[in-house]
Amino acid sequence: MANQLYIFDTTLRDGEQVPGCKLNTNEKILVAKALEELGVDIIEAGFPISSPGDFNSVQEISKATSIPIICALTRAVEKDIDVAADSLKYAKRKRIHTGIGTSYLHIYHKLMSTEEKVLERAVHAVKYAKKYVEDVEFYAEDAGRTDNEYLARVIEAVIAAGATVINIPDTTGYCLPEMYGAKIKYLMENVRGIERAILSTHCHNDLGMATANSVMGIINGARQVEVTINGIGERAGNTSLEEVVMTFKSHKNYGIETNINTKRIYETSRLVSNLMNMPVQPNKAIVGRNAFAHSSGIHQDGVLKLRENYEIIDPVEVGVQESSILLTARSGRAALKHRLRILGYTITDDQVDIVYQQFLELADTKKDITDEDLEKLVGQVDANKIQIKLASLKVTTGKDLEPFATVHLDISGEIIEASAAGVGGIDAALNAIRSVINRNEIIDEIMIQSFSRTSLALGKVHVQLKDEGGKVHHGFSAHEDLITAAIEAYLDAINKIQHVDVAIIESKRV
Ligand code: KIV
Ligand code: ZN
């Protein structure tokens, strides 16, 4: 059996059915391009008959992408298939996904039909779709609750009619992993012609089993998995892409390979979450805020000795920069020392003892201890440390204007004014600062992120400084004005360097 697992992403179809998560066409294109870069094999781009907006999105996604197969959903209805085929006209590689309910409930209480009529409609839909495209996927809706013998009969017939992929949806999230795995095994062993098609899993998470069921389906022979980013989808959601991919990356003994560039997982997760206004639960596997965060003293000590003591996945593998050590009342000295080192403080063991006692007292009154809290605590030990704050900033810039900045810095209570020109607004403000303080660190990187879809975006800036010894110092800030955020982040990094020896070159007391 081939071990390539095809990743069929339905974030833009099943995922987008979540109330309040509707995306416009431009946003869908952004997600589709991110999915292409992530390496998904198939993008289910929409259900074209459902609305002109969905039709348009499938068409635009078809134009905007070139590597993945673009798939459009239909019911087993000729008109649906005509419209889907039309929406896919610009796709370089295309698939129609058609199907019908096969469980007793769906046949008799939704379709008001019979087993024989449903089988006929299934075969007809596949043959009809084949007129337009070679690649036709058939779904047996509510397959999770469908009698296996009847399911096998339908699948045999649609493969004979030309279906290339067979989707076995657990539409209501009813199955247990053992049942779902056994269903796939039964189909692999009892459907004549199964070697001419690929079985696909499509599991919903109503009992929290979506990933487990998909994994059991794959172990038993399915070679396509239908997933969404962050597991979003109807009701309790769909199987999450990141969980399945990282399961098989973590258990190499199954030999299952995917085309996913796992280092892009975190970024894609955040893009989908931001665009859909759908926060990721903090304890979500792989992409949750706490997925690589350690808060108990025992775990922190273990992770700092060897990451693998408490982590089965290297966060870098999924695009998360590093594990985080959260400072809480349960943290030990090792975690405190580690955080202080990252902030640029190398204090003696005696100083750590003092700071640790103060830290514990503070941690009893506060849930999380921030870097700023630590700065204050360490400030009590290191009385010589100078703090530089941005008191005010004025920048003039524009088309055909030389950018010029005037800053007022509050250097441990004394206000200093400086002005300078620069290549852009940020450069001008930095030049002004450098004209009054003498620092040797070079700016290694400035990362600017903007959140929100409106002009009221909040800019988040991360500045990385490198000192002469190659040591890196980080600074962060967030502000509605990107230049202010960048300058505050720069000063934040400067302030974190221990014993800041600020030489004021040329100053003007205000
Ligand atoms: O859950 C389901 O059954 C579906 C089908 C339409 C594929 O989403
Ligand atoms: Zn579904």
XYZ file of C-alpha atoms and ligand atoms in Angstrom:
519
model
C 0.000 0.000 0.000
C 1.387 3.421 -0.962
C 2.270 5.478 2.071
C 1.633 8.955 0.693
C -1.220 10.589 2.618
C -3.047 13.268 0.617
C -4.118 16.299 2.633
C -7.551 17.573 1.565
C -8.177 20.899 3.260
C -11.796 21.969 3.683
C -11.215 25.095 5.828
C -12.808 27.189 3.085
C -15.899 24.943 2.750
C -16.751 22.878 5.860
C -14.659 25.199 8.080
C -16.334 28.285 6.748
C -19.786 26.914 7.607
C -19.161 28.031 11.207
C -21.498 30.873 12.206
C -19.651 34.200 12.167
C -16.643 32.867 10.238
C -17.704 33.941 6.757
C -14.824 35.268 4.660
C -14.998 37.492 1.603
C -13.354 36.416 -1.663
C -10.120 38.335 -1.016
C -9.741 36.771 2.405
C -10.412 33.324 0.947
C -7.683 33.899 -1.642
C -5.262 34.799 1.165
C -6.115 31.554 2.972
C -5.916 29.504 -0.241
C -2.440 30.875 -1.005
C -1.328 30.123 2.543
C -2.664 26.567 2.162
C -0.769 26.218 -1.120
C 2.446 27.297 0.627
C 1.705 24.960 3.503
C 1.681 22.141 0.954
C -1.895 20.837 1.022
C -2.708 18.586 -1.929
C -6.368 19.515 -2.396
C -8.229 22.702 -1.448
C -12.000 22.378 -1.175
C -12.754 25.968 -2.159
C -16.534 26.066 -1.714
C -20.029 24.890 -2.604
C -20.628 26.926 -5.795
C -24.400 26.387 -6.162
C -24.985 27.686 -2.625
C -24.396 31.374 -3.433
C -22.888 33.694 -6.078
C -20.207 34.570 -3.470
C -19.177 30.916 -3.146
C -19.141 30.513 -6.939
C -16.951 33.584 -7.286
C -14.559 32.416 -4.557
C -14.040 29.015 -6.208
C -13.375 30.760 -9.514
C -10.920 33.296 -8.032
C -9.094 30.671 -5.958
C -8.762 28.597 -9.149
C -7.036 31.548 -10.816
C -4.862 32.452 -7.814
C -3.337 29.019 -7.138
C -1.518 26.551 -9.333
C -0.192 23.584 -7.360
C -3.079 22.083 -5.337
C -6.137 20.470 -6.897
C -9.118 22.820 -6.495
C -12.270 21.015 -5.480
C -15.913 22.151 -5.557
C -18.721 20.499 -3.572
C -22.099 19.499 -4.994
C -25.154 17.462 -4.061
C -26.055 14.547 -6.338
C -27.985 17.027 -8.471
C -27.227 17.820 -12.141
C -27.595 21.599 -11.742
C -25.124 21.607 -8.795
C -22.606 19.721 -10.925
C -23.043 22.060 -13.927
C -22.395 25.093 -11.715
C -19.412 23.461 -9.967
C -17.829 22.588 -13.327
C -18.296 26.183 -14.477
C -16.731 27.591 -11.268
C -13.666 25.379 -11.803
C -13.068 26.498 -15.361
C -9.771 28.315 -14.517
C -8.379 25.634 -12.191
C -5.163 24.048 -13.450
C -6.106 20.814 -11.640
C -9.748 20.305 -10.724
C -12.041 17.958 -8.848
C -15.807 17.720 -8.376
C -16.920 16.372 -4.982
C -20.441 14.977 -5.267
C -22.470 12.703 -3.028
C -25.601 11.772 -1.139
C -26.710 10.501 2.290
C -26.471 6.740 2.707
C -27.542 6.089 6.329
C -31.032 4.752 7.082
C -31.880 8.091 8.731
C -30.788 10.141 5.730
C -32.418 7.838 3.160
C -35.820 7.585 4.865
C -36.064 10.759 6.977
C -34.154 13.339 4.961
C -34.258 12.241 1.327
C -37.627 10.391 1.721
C -36.220 7.777 -0.617
C -35.095 4.145 -0.688
C -31.716 2.346 -0.762
C -32.062 1.468 -4.470
C -33.014 4.995 -5.544
C -30.141 6.527 -3.554
C -27.711 4.085 -5.171
C -29.012 5.049 -8.624
C -28.685 8.774 -7.872
C -25.121 8.249 -6.590
C -24.062 6.447 -9.774
C -25.802 8.980 -11.999
C -24.128 11.931 -10.210
C -20.660 10.418 -10.622
C -21.236 9.651 -14.327
C -22.595 13.169 -14.842
C -19.587 14.797 -13.107
C -17.243 12.608 -15.203
C -18.494 14.438 -18.297
C -16.727 17.529 -16.962
C -13.683 16.311 -15.024
C -11.558 13.190 -14.735
C -11.148 13.534 -10.975
C -14.476 12.860 -9.222
C -14.737 12.349 -5.472
C -17.886 10.725 -4.081
C -19.076 11.251 -0.485
C -21.481 8.917 1.287
C -22.952 11.394 3.740
C -23.414 9.991 7.277
C -21.271 6.976 6.329
C -20.350 6.772 10.019
C -23.896 5.550 10.751
C -24.397 3.648 7.478
C -24.656 -0.124 7.420
C -21.310 -1.421 6.129
C -22.782 -3.887 3.601
C -24.933 -1.248 1.934
C -22.064 1.259 2.051
C -19.808 -1.256 0.282
C -22.469 -1.775 -2.420
C -22.780 1.974 -3.087
C -19.003 2.424 -3.200
C -18.501 -0.485 -5.567
C -21.080 1.046 -7.902
C -19.638 4.573 -7.864
C -16.092 3.274 -8.457
C -17.438 1.365 -11.455
C -19.018 4.661 -12.598
C -15.600 6.352 -12.463
C -15.179 7.846 -8.959
C -11.477 8.301 -8.192
C -11.734 9.151 -4.473
C -14.299 7.839 -1.983
C -15.058 9.959 1.057
C -16.381 8.198 4.172
C -17.748 11.052 6.307
C -18.578 10.561 9.950
C -20.928 13.492 9.438
C -22.306 13.544 12.975
C -19.080 12.636 14.789
C -20.737 9.471 16.112
C -18.010 6.866 15.614
C -15.399 5.642 18.049
C -11.868 5.171 16.702
C -12.192 1.385 16.700
C -15.518 1.485 14.797
C -14.284 3.972 12.228
C -11.031 2.068 11.692
C -13.019 -1.177 11.292
C -15.313 0.491 8.726
C -12.360 1.520 6.560
C -10.830 -1.955 6.921
C -14.144 -3.557 5.910
C -14.339 -1.382 2.794
C -10.704 -2.065 1.883
C -11.411 -5.795 2.111
C -14.922 -6.049 0.670
C -15.320 -3.510 -2.133
C -14.486 -4.886 -5.568
C -12.319 -2.393 -7.483
C -11.188 -0.535 -4.329
C -7.610 -0.556 -5.681
C -8.778 1.853 -8.412
C -9.801 4.529 -5.867
C -8.453 6.256 -2.767
C -10.451 6.091 0.460
C -10.753 9.389 2.304
C -11.601 10.115 5.941
C -13.831 13.063 6.855
C -14.497 13.132 10.595
C -16.431 15.547 12.767
C -15.572 16.206 16.373
C -18.900 15.898 18.232
C -17.415 13.417 20.717
C -13.915 14.866 20.513
C -12.822 11.867 18.395
C -12.243 13.496 15.002
C -8.456 13.206 14.984
C -8.444 9.764 16.619
C -11.006 8.477 14.090
C -9.078 9.908 11.128
C -5.845 8.382 12.410
C -7.521 4.958 12.745
C -8.965 5.333 9.240
C -5.501 6.031 7.864
C -3.892 3.156 9.771
C -6.548 0.897 8.204
C -5.941 2.013 4.629
C -7.380 5.486 3.908
C -4.852 7.582 1.987
C -6.619 10.923 1.941
C -7.640 12.845 5.060
C -10.121 15.747 5.066
C -9.149 18.403 7.564
C -9.400 22.052 8.517
C -6.878 24.445 10.024
C -7.362 24.659 13.815
C -10.076 21.970 13.464
C -12.745 24.581 12.715
C -16.034 23.406 11.255
C -19.736 22.772 11.852
C -20.733 22.300 15.519
C -17.686 20.894 17.363
C -15.565 21.127 14.209
C -13.639 18.869 11.832
C -10.412 16.951 12.139
C -7.553 19.389 12.496
C -4.807 19.346 9.864
C -2.003 20.041 12.305
C -2.963 17.185 14.630
C -3.041 14.496 11.925
C 0.131 15.693 10.227
C 2.093 15.899 13.493
C 0.734 12.528 14.653
C 2.327 10.773 11.700
C 5.463 12.905 11.910
C 5.781 11.866 15.560
C 5.055 8.166 14.859
C 7.294 7.470 11.892
C 6.862 3.706 12.305
C 3.617 3.927 10.252
C 5.670 5.218 7.321
C 2.947 7.747 6.420
C 4.297 10.768 4.531
C 2.617 14.080 3.693
C 3.631 17.067 1.558
C 3.036 19.505 4.419
C 5.790 21.987 5.254
C 5.156 21.760 8.995
C 7.180 24.903 9.696
C 4.306 26.889 8.190
C 1.650 25.392 10.479
C 1.651 28.050 13.203
C 1.574 30.983 10.793
C -1.296 29.442 8.815
C -3.181 28.728 12.028
C -2.903 32.373 13.117
C -3.905 33.663 9.689
C -7.097 31.569 9.708
C -7.856 32.465 13.313
C -7.412 36.208 12.695
C -9.342 36.331 9.431
C -12.210 34.240 10.771
C -12.299 35.979 14.159
C -12.129 32.522 15.682
C -9.667 32.386 18.595
C -7.658 29.209 19.033
C -8.322 27.647 22.439
C -5.151 28.066 24.550
C -4.786 24.324 25.185
C -5.371 23.310 21.534
C -2.855 20.647 20.492
C 0.052 21.921 18.344
C -1.193 25.510 17.797
C -2.690 26.610 21.141
C -0.959 29.393 23.073
C -0.073 26.885 25.806
C 0.931 23.993 23.523
C 4.613 24.617 24.256
C 4.303 26.548 27.528
C 5.495 25.084 30.807
C 4.367 26.472 34.116
C 5.087 23.974 36.884
C 8.516 24.124 38.498
C 9.235 20.412 37.945
C 8.397 20.592 34.233
C 10.305 23.848 33.764
C 13.399 22.394 35.373
C 13.072 19.252 33.209
C 12.580 21.181 29.953
C 15.501 23.474 30.678
C 17.734 20.419 31.242
C 16.554 18.678 28.080
C 13.555 19.863 26.046
C 12.510 16.287 25.236
C 11.882 15.602 28.937
C 8.458 17.220 28.584
C 7.975 17.876 24.855
C 7.347 15.332 22.086
C 7.462 17.953 19.327
C 10.166 20.552 18.805
C 8.142 23.804 18.562
C 10.450 24.979 15.751
C 9.083 22.079 13.639
C 5.638 23.720 13.595
C 6.882 27.270 13.254
C 6.765 28.284 16.920
C 10.029 30.017 17.796
C 10.642 28.337 21.136
C 8.981 26.698 24.125
C 7.889 29.200 26.732
C 8.573 29.030 30.388
C 5.695 30.794 32.147
C 6.576 32.414 35.398
C 3.957 31.665 38.023
C 3.952 30.974 41.753
C 4.845 27.352 40.875
C 8.046 28.254 39.042
C 11.421 27.482 40.501
C 14.765 29.290 40.511
C 15.847 27.575 37.268
C 12.955 29.135 35.339
C 13.530 32.549 36.874
C 17.233 32.471 36.044
C 16.455 31.309 32.492
C 14.021 34.189 31.914
C 16.414 36.735 33.367
C 19.159 35.443 31.069
C 16.863 35.898 28.031
C 16.159 39.441 29.201
C 19.875 40.105 29.290
C 20.512 39.857 33.056
C 23.310 37.699 34.329
C 22.916 38.110 38.060
C 24.808 36.218 40.730
C 23.316 33.318 42.727
C 22.987 35.578 45.773
C 21.054 38.103 43.720
C 18.861 35.309 42.331
C 17.969 34.310 45.906
C 16.838 37.838 46.716
C 14.926 38.284 43.458
C 13.368 34.819 43.819
C 11.889 35.680 47.228
C 10.471 38.941 45.877
C 9.248 37.088 42.799
C 7.359 34.517 44.938
C 5.666 37.260 46.937
C 4.568 38.987 43.724
C 3.525 35.705 42.083
C 1.159 35.012 44.978
C -0.702 38.188 44.165
C -0.531 37.978 40.347
C -1.394 35.143 37.942
C 1.448 35.647 35.470
C 4.648 37.546 35.981
C 5.569 39.658 32.984
C 9.006 40.730 31.761
C 8.209 44.206 33.005
C 7.556 42.853 36.526
C 10.922 41.121 36.444
C 12.627 44.258 35.216
C 11.214 46.050 38.236
C 12.325 43.312 40.603
C 15.808 43.216 39.154
C 15.872 47.001 39.219
C 15.753 46.757 43.002
C 18.935 44.736 42.953
C 20.583 46.693 40.167
C 20.066 50.280 41.257
C 22.414 51.668 38.593
C 20.258 50.646 35.710
C 19.132 53.570 33.578
C 15.682 53.523 32.000
C 15.012 55.360 28.746
C 11.405 56.085 27.836
C 9.913 57.702 24.783
C 8.293 60.881 26.110
C 7.142 62.149 22.713
C 7.761 61.602 19.037
C 7.030 63.807 16.042
C 7.752 62.578 12.518
C 7.184 64.384 9.261
C 7.283 62.210 6.186
C 5.499 61.839 2.880
C 5.967 61.632 -0.870
C 8.966 63.761 -1.982
C 9.627 64.866 1.626
C 12.792 63.956 3.517
C 11.643 62.084 6.636
C 12.501 64.016 9.779
C 11.948 63.108 13.432
C 12.084 64.937 16.737
C 12.082 62.831 19.888
C 11.888 63.638 23.574
C 13.509 60.931 25.652
C 12.925 60.533 29.358
C 16.297 59.221 30.566
C 15.755 58.277 34.187
C 13.692 61.400 34.788
C 15.668 63.840 32.652
C 14.040 64.952 29.384
C 16.376 65.118 26.398
C 15.423 66.410 22.949
C 16.998 65.263 19.673
C 16.202 65.561 15.976
C 17.477 63.888 12.818
C 16.598 63.007 9.243
C 16.547 59.464 7.860
C 15.601 57.194 4.997
C 12.134 56.636 6.466
C 10.249 57.657 9.600
C 11.670 54.844 11.744
C 15.209 55.472 10.516
C 14.892 59.213 11.247
C 13.649 58.585 14.806
C 16.413 56.024 15.428
C 19.019 58.472 14.122
C 17.675 61.104 16.512
C 17.992 58.676 19.439
C 21.473 57.604 18.371
C 22.501 61.265 18.264
C 21.992 61.529 22.024
C 22.827 58.063 23.343
C 25.932 56.179 22.525
C 25.120 52.505 21.925
C 27.184 49.953 20.033
C 24.491 47.334 19.446
C 23.403 46.934 15.857
C 19.812 46.318 14.841
C 19.777 42.707 13.736
C 16.108 42.536 12.798
C 12.896 44.539 13.102
C 9.717 42.442 12.752
C 6.543 44.388 12.236
C 3.122 42.758 12.382
C -0.172 44.472 11.960
C -3.464 43.170 13.361
C -6.967 44.085 12.219
C -8.528 44.493 8.849
C -9.200 48.204 9.189
C -6.999 51.271 9.132
C -7.141 51.180 12.958
C -4.624 48.333 12.942
C -2.502 47.690 16.023
C 1.155 47.408 15.050
C 3.253 44.929 16.994
C 7.021 45.273 16.715
C 9.829 42.986 17.801
C 13.333 44.447 17.624
C 16.423 42.285 17.862
C 19.718 43.973 18.771
C 23.115 42.324 18.580
C 25.923 43.569 20.800
C 29.642 43.459 19.981
C 29.966 40.019 21.555
C 27.198 38.677 19.280
C 24.674 38.496 22.139
C 21.096 39.135 21.091
C 18.713 41.428 23.017
C 14.978 41.551 22.345
C 12.517 44.409 22.629
C 8.762 44.431 22.093
C 6.035 46.990 21.794
C 2.539 47.460 20.387
C 0.968 50.737 19.331
C -1.564 52.027 16.797
C 1.300 54.015 15.254
C 3.932 51.716 13.723
C 6.829 54.204 14.081
C 6.041 54.692 17.783
C 5.811 50.908 18.236
C 9.192 50.428 16.527
C 10.943 53.098 18.609
C 9.432 51.826 21.862
C 10.513 48.277 20.964
C 14.066 49.552 20.304
C 14.158 51.338 23.673
C 12.684 48.250 25.357
C 15.646 46.225 24.049
C 18.140 48.892 25.131
C 16.577 49.019 28.606
C 16.910 45.281 28.998
C 20.671 45.360 28.583
C 22.149 45.225 32.030
C 24.124 48.182 33.315
C 23.101 50.345 30.410
C 25.908 52.764 30.212
C 24.225 55.580 28.356
C 26.651 58.174 27.186
C 24.727 61.293 26.334
C 26.615 62.755 23.411
C 24.810 65.953 22.736
C 21.898 66.869 24.868
C 19.390 69.573 25.263
C 17.617 69.758 28.577
C 13.975 70.653 28.102
O -19.713 16.025 6.947
C -20.084 15.708 5.793
O -20.742 14.702 5.571
C -19.711 16.608 4.715
C -19.964 16.151 3.328
C -20.739 17.154 2.564
C -18.690 15.779 2.657
O -19.155 17.665 4.954
Zn -18.327 17.652 7.000
